[in-house]
Structures are given as structure tokens and as C-alpha cells.
């Protein structure tokens, strides 16, 4: 069910944390992996780890926000391994600050790495699959797993850049799933909770025993979505951590009104909307807090939830 034998995958942000765990898991299931991150020794260490375990990996460092990096990653996959079947977008950074204190650079850096980085790789991967579909006369094997976050569901107050980028990634995922379905593309997004170098300050230190927030707890879902059994899953958003996998439903219409005269007046709008918005002080309504109670089970007597 989960075999990826012969498949070729690109994983961004693969030098450490969730991206490294995903790359190792994909390789363990038979995929040949192109590893991307900024230049540094950790990327080679992940490649060595995969090769030592009997897998295949190649390293292609670069800034995922650069147009040339996206193009080069697809070329590296096709030149080294003869094709591309799976794209896992994971690269990201944090620059947390309240919106009224955030600098232009803090906004641009986070949106560039997360949202633009997802777009750049998606652009070249889908172009490759579209060409393959036309050349072969049938849709190719094509999987995209994007990394969103519950921050976009909650509107994280101290992360307006991150929340906005992650919301954009979900929208990009849905647009990709719709626009590229006829070319065989299955695109889904995950909202993972994982204790990594990037999230360590938020989640705190790991427990003494098995860690329910370990990145490896996320990788089974990523491997599954990359695999053949997920052929009917596309345009979906998952929350995943520990032993939890939750499928999010689409937004719903909370209330709808029609102007009696066919054209709204301010008085009529007030009469209609004041029946809905009654909280004082007001609180954001377009927020999904249903995922907050999803706690991972403990693993052993000494472990605890994050």
C-alpha cells in the first residue's frame, strides 16, 4: 500500500526537522529523493543517512524562493533519477512579531520562503507533469504534499506573516488540485504539529520518554499521501501529530440575508447583521478552534502531550 519503489521525490527544507524526517521516510519506502535546503552540512548528513540505510538521495541546495531553484530541482530529479513523481514542500522560517511591530523584511522573508517557495516548486513540477501528460497521452503519477499550519485556522496573533503565508498555501493547494487534476496531480496540505528547531521555543523541551510531537509521527501521513493508495485524495487539508490525523471540512455559510428592496441600505444591513454579531467585546468569528482539543495520546508512563 505504501510502497514508493521507483518513485522520485523532491523534499524542500530537508536539512533537519520535519523535512529531514519526511525525506528519510520516503526513502525508506523506496523513493529516490532530491533533498533541498540552504547550503550547509546538515543536508549532506540527511543524504548520508538515507544512503547508509540503502536508499538513494541526491543533494541540491538553494533558496527555495528563487525561481532558478525551482527549475533546477525538477531538472535534478529528471537528470539524476529519470523523472519526478512526488513533491513535498516543507521549507519555512519564522519571524514572529505583532502586526503593528513587524518590519517589512520580517513580512517579506516569511511570505517569500513559505508561500513563494511553495509556488515556485509547484509551478515547475506541474509544468513537468503537464508536458508528460500530453506526451504520454495519459496522466502521470503526480503527488504534491504542502505544509500549512493551524496558525492560519486560528489567526495566530503574534504570527501575522506566518498565518497569512500558511493560509495562502492552502489556497494554492486547492487551486493546484482543481487546475491540474486532468494532468494526474493530487495536491493536499497538512497542518503538522512537530517539535523541531523552528518550533522548539513554542513547544518547549521534549519529554523524557517517547515524544508524541516528534516529526516522525507526521511522516506516515506524508508517505501515504505520496503513495498509490491516495489516488482519490486531492484538495484536502489534514491536521496531523502524534497519533492524530484529522481531515478538515470546508468553511460553511454562517448566515445569509437578502435585501427586501433588492438593494441594501445601511439601516437594513444593521438590522440584519446585528442579529448575528452580538458579542461585546467582539471576537473574530472566522476562526477554527475545533483542532485545538486534538491531543495526541501519551506513549508510556513518562511521556506527556505538548
Short mmCIF file of C-alpha atoms in Angstrom, two decimals:
data_model
loop_
_atom_site.label_atom_id
_atom_site.label_comp_id
_atom_site.label_asym_id
_atom_site.label_seq_id
_atom_site.Cartn_x
_atom_site.Cartn_y
_atom_site.Cartn_z
CA UNK A 1 0.00 0.00 0.00
CA UNK A 2 2.76 2.44 0.93
CA UNK A 3 5.42 1.24 -1.49
CA UNK A 4 7.13 4.03 -3.39
CA UNK A 5 9.57 1.77 -5.20
CA UNK A 6 10.89 3.54 -8.29
CA UNK A 7 9.24 6.86 -7.47
CA UNK A 8 11.21 10.10 -7.42
CA UNK A 9 10.55 12.77 -4.80
CA UNK A 10 11.69 16.32 -4.11
CA UNK A 11 11.66 17.42 -0.47
CA UNK A 12 12.34 21.04 0.46
CA UNK A 13 13.52 22.08 3.89
CA UNK A 14 15.12 18.66 4.12
CA UNK A 15 18.21 19.52 6.17
CA UNK A 16 16.56 19.00 9.55
CA UNK A 17 13.32 18.66 11.46
CA UNK A 18 10.17 17.69 9.64
CA UNK A 19 11.68 17.86 6.14
CA UNK A 20 14.53 15.55 7.09
CA UNK A 21 12.13 13.07 8.70
CA UNK A 22 9.89 13.14 5.63
CA UNK A 23 12.80 12.57 3.27
CA UNK A 24 14.08 9.63 5.33
CA UNK A 25 10.58 8.10 5.48
CA UNK A 26 10.01 8.45 1.74
CA UNK A 27 13.39 6.85 1.03
CA UNK A 28 12.66 4.03 3.48
CA UNK A 29 9.55 3.29 1.45
CA UNK A 30 11.51 3.09 -1.79
CA UNK A 31 11.52 6.63 -3.16
CA UNK A 32 14.64 8.18 -4.62
CA UNK A 33 14.90 11.62 -3.09
CA UNK A 34 16.20 15.04 -4.15
CA UNK A 35 17.00 16.96 -0.97
CA UNK A 36 16.78 20.74 -0.90
CA UNK A 37 17.61 23.32 1.72
CA UNK A 38 20.00 26.21 2.11
CA UNK A 39 23.65 25.17 1.77
CA UNK A 40 25.07 23.56 4.89
CA UNK A 41 26.40 20.30 6.32
CA UNK A 42 23.05 19.03 7.59
CA UNK A 43 21.73 18.41 4.09
CA UNK A 44 24.63 16.08 3.31
CA UNK A 45 24.11 14.34 6.65
CA UNK A 46 20.50 13.53 5.74
CA UNK A 47 21.64 12.22 2.34
CA UNK A 48 24.29 10.05 4.03
CA UNK A 49 21.69 8.72 6.45
CA UNK A 50 19.45 7.68 3.56
CA UNK A 51 22.30 6.06 1.65
CA UNK A 52 23.57 4.21 4.71
CA UNK A 53 20.10 2.69 5.08
CA UNK A 54 20.24 1.51 1.46
CA UNK A 55 18.27 4.33 -0.13
CA UNK A 56 19.06 6.78 -2.91
CA UNK A 57 19.38 10.53 -2.46
CA UNK A 58 20.99 13.49 -4.08
CA UNK A 59 21.53 16.96 -2.67
CA UNK A 60 20.60 20.17 -4.45
CA UNK A 61 20.97 23.17 -2.12
CA UNK A 62 19.43 26.53 -2.92
CA UNK A 63 16.99 29.21 -1.82
CA UNK A 64 13.55 27.74 -2.47
CA UNK A 65 12.17 31.23 -3.06
CA UNK A 66 14.40 31.67 -6.11
CA UNK A 67 12.82 30.94 -9.48
CA UNK A 68 16.00 29.24 -10.61
CA UNK A 69 15.94 26.85 -7.64
CA UNK A 70 12.51 25.51 -8.52
CA UNK A 71 13.56 24.93 -12.11
CA UNK A 72 16.85 23.32 -11.03
CA UNK A 73 15.17 20.95 -8.57
CA UNK A 74 12.93 19.46 -11.24
CA UNK A 75 15.93 19.19 -13.56
CA UNK A 76 17.95 17.49 -10.81
CA UNK A 77 15.17 14.92 -10.34
CA UNK A 78 14.85 14.17 -14.03
CA UNK A 79 18.58 14.19 -14.77
CA UNK A 80 19.58 12.10 -11.75
CA UNK A 81 16.66 9.72 -11.40
CA UNK A 82 14.84 9.97 -14.73
CA UNK A 83 11.64 11.68 -13.65
CA UNK A 84 9.56 13.25 -10.90
CA UNK A 85 6.55 11.77 -9.10
CA UNK A 86 6.31 13.47 -5.70
CA UNK A 87 6.85 16.99 -4.39
CA UNK A 88 6.91 17.64 -0.66
CA UNK A 89 7.07 21.35 0.17
CA UNK A 90 8.26 21.92 3.71
CA UNK A 91 10.84 24.73 3.76
CA UNK A 92 9.99 27.54 6.13
CA UNK A 93 11.21 30.16 8.60
CA UNK A 94 9.71 32.15 11.47
CA UNK A 95 9.90 35.88 12.14
CA UNK A 96 7.30 36.24 14.88
CA UNK A 97 6.07 39.68 15.87
CA UNK A 98 2.78 41.51 16.36
CA UNK A 99 1.46 43.11 13.19
CA UNK A 100 1.94 46.64 14.49
CA UNK A 101 5.63 45.95 15.20
CA UNK A 102 6.51 43.83 12.18
CA UNK A 103 9.13 45.09 9.77
CA UNK A 104 8.87 44.96 6.01
CA UNK A 105 11.72 42.44 5.90
CA UNK A 106 10.10 40.17 8.51
CA UNK A 107 6.92 40.06 6.46
CA UNK A 108 8.64 39.56 3.13
CA UNK A 109 11.04 36.87 4.37
CA UNK A 110 8.32 34.61 5.78
CA UNK A 111 5.91 35.05 2.87
CA UNK A 112 8.74 34.53 0.39
CA UNK A 113 10.08 31.30 1.87
CA UNK A 114 6.73 29.73 2.68
CA UNK A 115 4.23 30.89 0.07
CA UNK A 116 6.50 31.85 -2.82
CA UNK A 117 8.68 28.79 -2.10
CA UNK A 118 5.65 26.51 -2.39
CA UNK A 119 4.56 28.24 -5.59
CA UNK A 120 7.96 28.12 -7.30
CA UNK A 121 8.42 24.38 -6.91
CA UNK A 122 4.75 23.71 -7.71
CA UNK A 123 5.00 25.78 -10.86
CA UNK A 124 7.86 23.74 -12.33
CA UNK A 125 6.63 20.37 -11.07
CA UNK A 126 3.15 20.85 -12.55
CA UNK A 127 4.60 22.10 -15.83
CA UNK A 128 6.67 18.92 -15.99
CA UNK A 129 3.62 16.73 -15.31
CA UNK A 130 1.50 18.63 -17.82
CA UNK A 131 4.12 18.04 -20.52
CA UNK A 132 4.36 14.38 -19.53
CA UNK A 133 0.60 14.00 -19.72
CA UNK A 134 0.49 15.43 -23.23
CA UNK A 135 3.49 13.43 -24.43
CA UNK A 136 2.27 10.11 -22.99
CA UNK A 137 -1.40 10.60 -23.78
CA UNK A 138 -2.37 9.84 -20.18
CA UNK A 139 -1.95 11.46 -16.76
CA UNK A 140 1.33 10.68 -15.00
CA UNK A 141 1.81 9.74 -11.36
CA UNK A 142 1.90 13.11 -9.59
CA UNK A 143 1.64 13.93 -5.90
CA UNK A 144 2.09 17.23 -4.04
CA UNK A 145 2.09 17.46 -0.25
CA UNK A 146 2.22 21.05 1.00
CA UNK A 147 2.87 22.20 4.56
CA UNK A 148 0.33 24.58 6.03
CA UNK A 149 -0.31 25.20 9.73
CA UNK A 150 -3.09 25.57 12.26
CA UNK A 151 -1.85 29.15 12.54
CA UNK A 152 -4.00 30.04 9.53
CA UNK A 153 -7.06 28.48 11.17
CA UNK A 154 -6.58 30.36 14.43
CA UNK A 155 -5.21 33.65 13.13
CA UNK A 156 -2.13 33.46 15.35
CA UNK A 157 -1.83 36.93 16.84
CA UNK A 158 1.97 37.02 17.01
CA UNK A 159 2.44 35.45 13.57
CA UNK A 160 0.54 37.54 11.00
CA UNK A 161 3.16 36.84 8.33
CA UNK A 162 3.24 33.09 9.04
CA UNK A 163 -0.54 32.75 9.33
CA UNK A 164 -1.05 34.66 6.07
CA UNK A 165 1.52 32.56 4.24
CA UNK A 166 0.01 29.31 5.51
CA UNK A 167 -3.48 30.41 4.51
CA UNK A 168 -2.09 31.21 1.08
CA UNK A 169 -0.54 27.75 0.88
CA UNK A 170 -3.93 26.14 1.47
CA UNK A 171 -5.45 28.28 -1.27
CA UNK A 172 -2.57 27.39 -3.59
CA UNK A 173 -3.10 23.71 -2.81
CA UNK A 174 -6.80 23.88 -3.68
CA UNK A 175 -6.14 25.82 -6.88
CA UNK A 176 -3.48 23.31 -7.88
CA UNK A 177 -5.76 20.36 -7.14
CA UNK A 178 -8.51 21.87 -9.30
CA UNK A 179 -6.34 23.22 -12.08
CA UNK A 180 -4.10 20.22 -12.53
CA UNK A 181 -6.43 17.27 -11.86
CA UNK A 182 -6.61 16.33 -15.54
CA UNK A 183 -2.82 16.02 -15.57
CA UNK A 184 -2.91 13.45 -12.77
CA UNK A 185 -1.90 15.82 -9.99
CA UNK A 186 -3.13 15.06 -6.47
CA UNK A 187 -2.39 18.03 -4.21
CA UNK A 188 -3.03 18.07 -0.46
CA UNK A 189 -1.93 20.14 2.52
CA UNK A 190 -1.01 19.11 6.04
CA UNK A 191 -1.04 21.16 9.22
CA UNK A 192 1.53 19.35 11.35
CA UNK A 193 2.44 19.74 14.97
CA UNK A 194 6.06 18.71 15.37
CA UNK A 195 8.80 19.58 17.82
CA UNK A 196 11.65 20.88 15.67
CA UNK A 197 14.36 23.52 15.85
CA UNK A 198 11.88 26.01 14.37
CA UNK A 199 9.09 25.28 16.87
CA UNK A 200 11.15 24.32 19.91
CA UNK A 201 10.70 27.67 21.65
CA UNK A 202 6.93 27.38 21.27
CA UNK A 203 6.57 23.73 22.30
CA UNK A 204 9.25 23.52 24.96
CA UNK A 205 11.63 20.63 25.61
CA UNK A 206 10.68 17.06 24.72
CA UNK A 207 9.52 14.61 27.40
CA UNK A 208 11.83 12.04 28.91
CA UNK A 209 10.09 9.18 27.11
CA UNK A 210 8.74 8.85 23.56
CA UNK A 211 7.76 12.23 22.16
CA UNK A 212 4.23 12.39 20.70
CA UNK A 213 5.27 15.58 18.91
CA UNK A 214 8.29 14.03 17.19
CA UNK A 215 8.48 14.80 13.43
CA UNK A 216 8.46 11.06 12.74
CA UNK A 217 4.84 10.98 13.94
CA UNK A 218 3.89 13.11 10.92
CA UNK A 219 5.71 11.10 8.26
CA UNK A 220 3.27 8.16 7.90
CA UNK A 221 0.57 10.50 6.58
CA UNK A 222 3.02 12.20 4.22
CA UNK A 223 4.19 8.81 2.93
CA UNK A 224 0.59 7.66 2.50
CA UNK A 225 -0.43 10.80 0.57
CA UNK A 226 2.62 10.31 -1.65
CA UNK A 227 1.67 6.71 -2.31
CA UNK A 228 -0.64 4.90 -4.73
CA UNK A 229 -3.41 4.33 -2.18
CA UNK A 230 -4.07 8.10 -2.04
CA UNK A 231 -5.09 8.37 -5.69
CA UNK A 232 -8.59 9.52 -4.70
CA UNK A 233 -7.44 12.16 -2.21
CA UNK A 234 -6.89 15.68 -3.51
CA UNK A 235 -7.63 19.22 -2.42
CA UNK A 236 -7.80 18.18 1.23
CA UNK A 237 -6.33 19.69 4.40
CA UNK A 238 -5.19 17.50 7.29
CA UNK A 239 -4.15 18.18 10.86
CA UNK A 240 -1.56 15.62 11.92
CA UNK A 241 0.51 14.98 15.04
CA UNK A 242 1.20 12.12 17.42
CA UNK A 243 -1.49 9.51 16.82
CA UNK A 244 -3.92 12.10 15.40
CA UNK A 245 -4.96 12.53 11.78
CA UNK A 246 -7.92 14.87 11.26
CA UNK A 247 -9.48 15.83 7.92
CA UNK A 248 -10.75 19.40 7.91
CA UNK A 249 -14.12 20.23 6.43
CA UNK A 250 -14.68 23.22 4.14
CA UNK A 251 -15.84 26.59 5.52
CA UNK A 252 -19.60 26.89 5.98
CA UNK A 253 -22.00 29.78 5.47
CA UNK A 254 -22.85 31.11 8.91
CA UNK A 255 -25.76 33.29 7.85
CA UNK A 256 -27.18 34.72 4.64
CA UNK A 257 -29.57 37.61 4.03
CA UNK A 258 -31.32 39.21 1.06
CA UNK A 259 -32.25 42.88 0.83
CA UNK A 260 -36.00 43.33 0.88
CA UNK A 261 -35.88 46.05 -1.75
CA UNK A 262 -33.22 44.32 -3.83
CA UNK A 263 -30.61 46.83 -2.76
CA UNK A 264 -29.14 47.13 0.71
CA UNK A 265 -29.44 50.27 2.80
CA UNK A 266 -27.24 50.85 5.84
CA UNK A 267 -30.28 50.66 8.10
CA UNK A 268 -31.39 47.35 6.66
CA UNK A 269 -27.85 45.96 6.85
CA UNK A 270 -27.66 46.92 10.50
CA UNK A 271 -30.99 45.28 11.24
CA UNK A 272 -29.83 42.03 9.62
CA UNK A 273 -26.23 41.81 10.79
CA UNK A 274 -26.85 42.94 14.34
CA UNK A 275 -28.75 39.69 14.90
CA UNK A 276 -25.55 37.74 14.17
CA UNK A 277 -22.77 39.80 15.73
CA UNK A 278 -23.78 40.15 19.36
CA UNK A 279 -20.53 39.60 21.28
CA UNK A 280 -19.32 42.56 23.33
CA UNK A 281 -16.39 42.92 23.17
CA UNK A 282 -16.34 41.47 19.68
CA UNK A 283 -14.25 38.42 18.85
CA UNK A 284 -13.12 37.06 15.48
CA UNK A 285 -15.71 34.70 14.05
CA UNK A 286 -13.95 33.25 11.01
CA UNK A 287 -11.69 31.15 13.22
CA UNK A 288 -11.49 27.38 13.51
CA UNK A 289 -10.71 26.28 17.06
CA UNK A 290 -12.00 22.74 16.62
CA UNK A 291 -8.48 21.40 16.15
CA UNK A 292 -7.21 22.69 19.49
CA UNK A 293 -8.64 19.82 21.59
CA UNK A 294 -7.00 17.24 19.32
CA UNK A 295 -4.38 15.97 21.74
CA UNK A 296 -2.04 13.12 20.98
CA UNK A 297 -2.19 10.14 23.29
CA UNK A 298 0.70 9.63 25.67
CA UNK A 299 3.24 6.97 24.84
CA UNK A 300 4.36 5.29 28.03
CA UNK A 301 4.06 6.41 31.63
CA UNK A 302 6.76 9.09 31.48
CA UNK A 303 5.62 10.89 28.33
CA UNK A 304 3.27 13.84 28.09
CA UNK A 305 1.45 15.84 25.44
CA UNK A 306 2.96 19.10 24.23
#
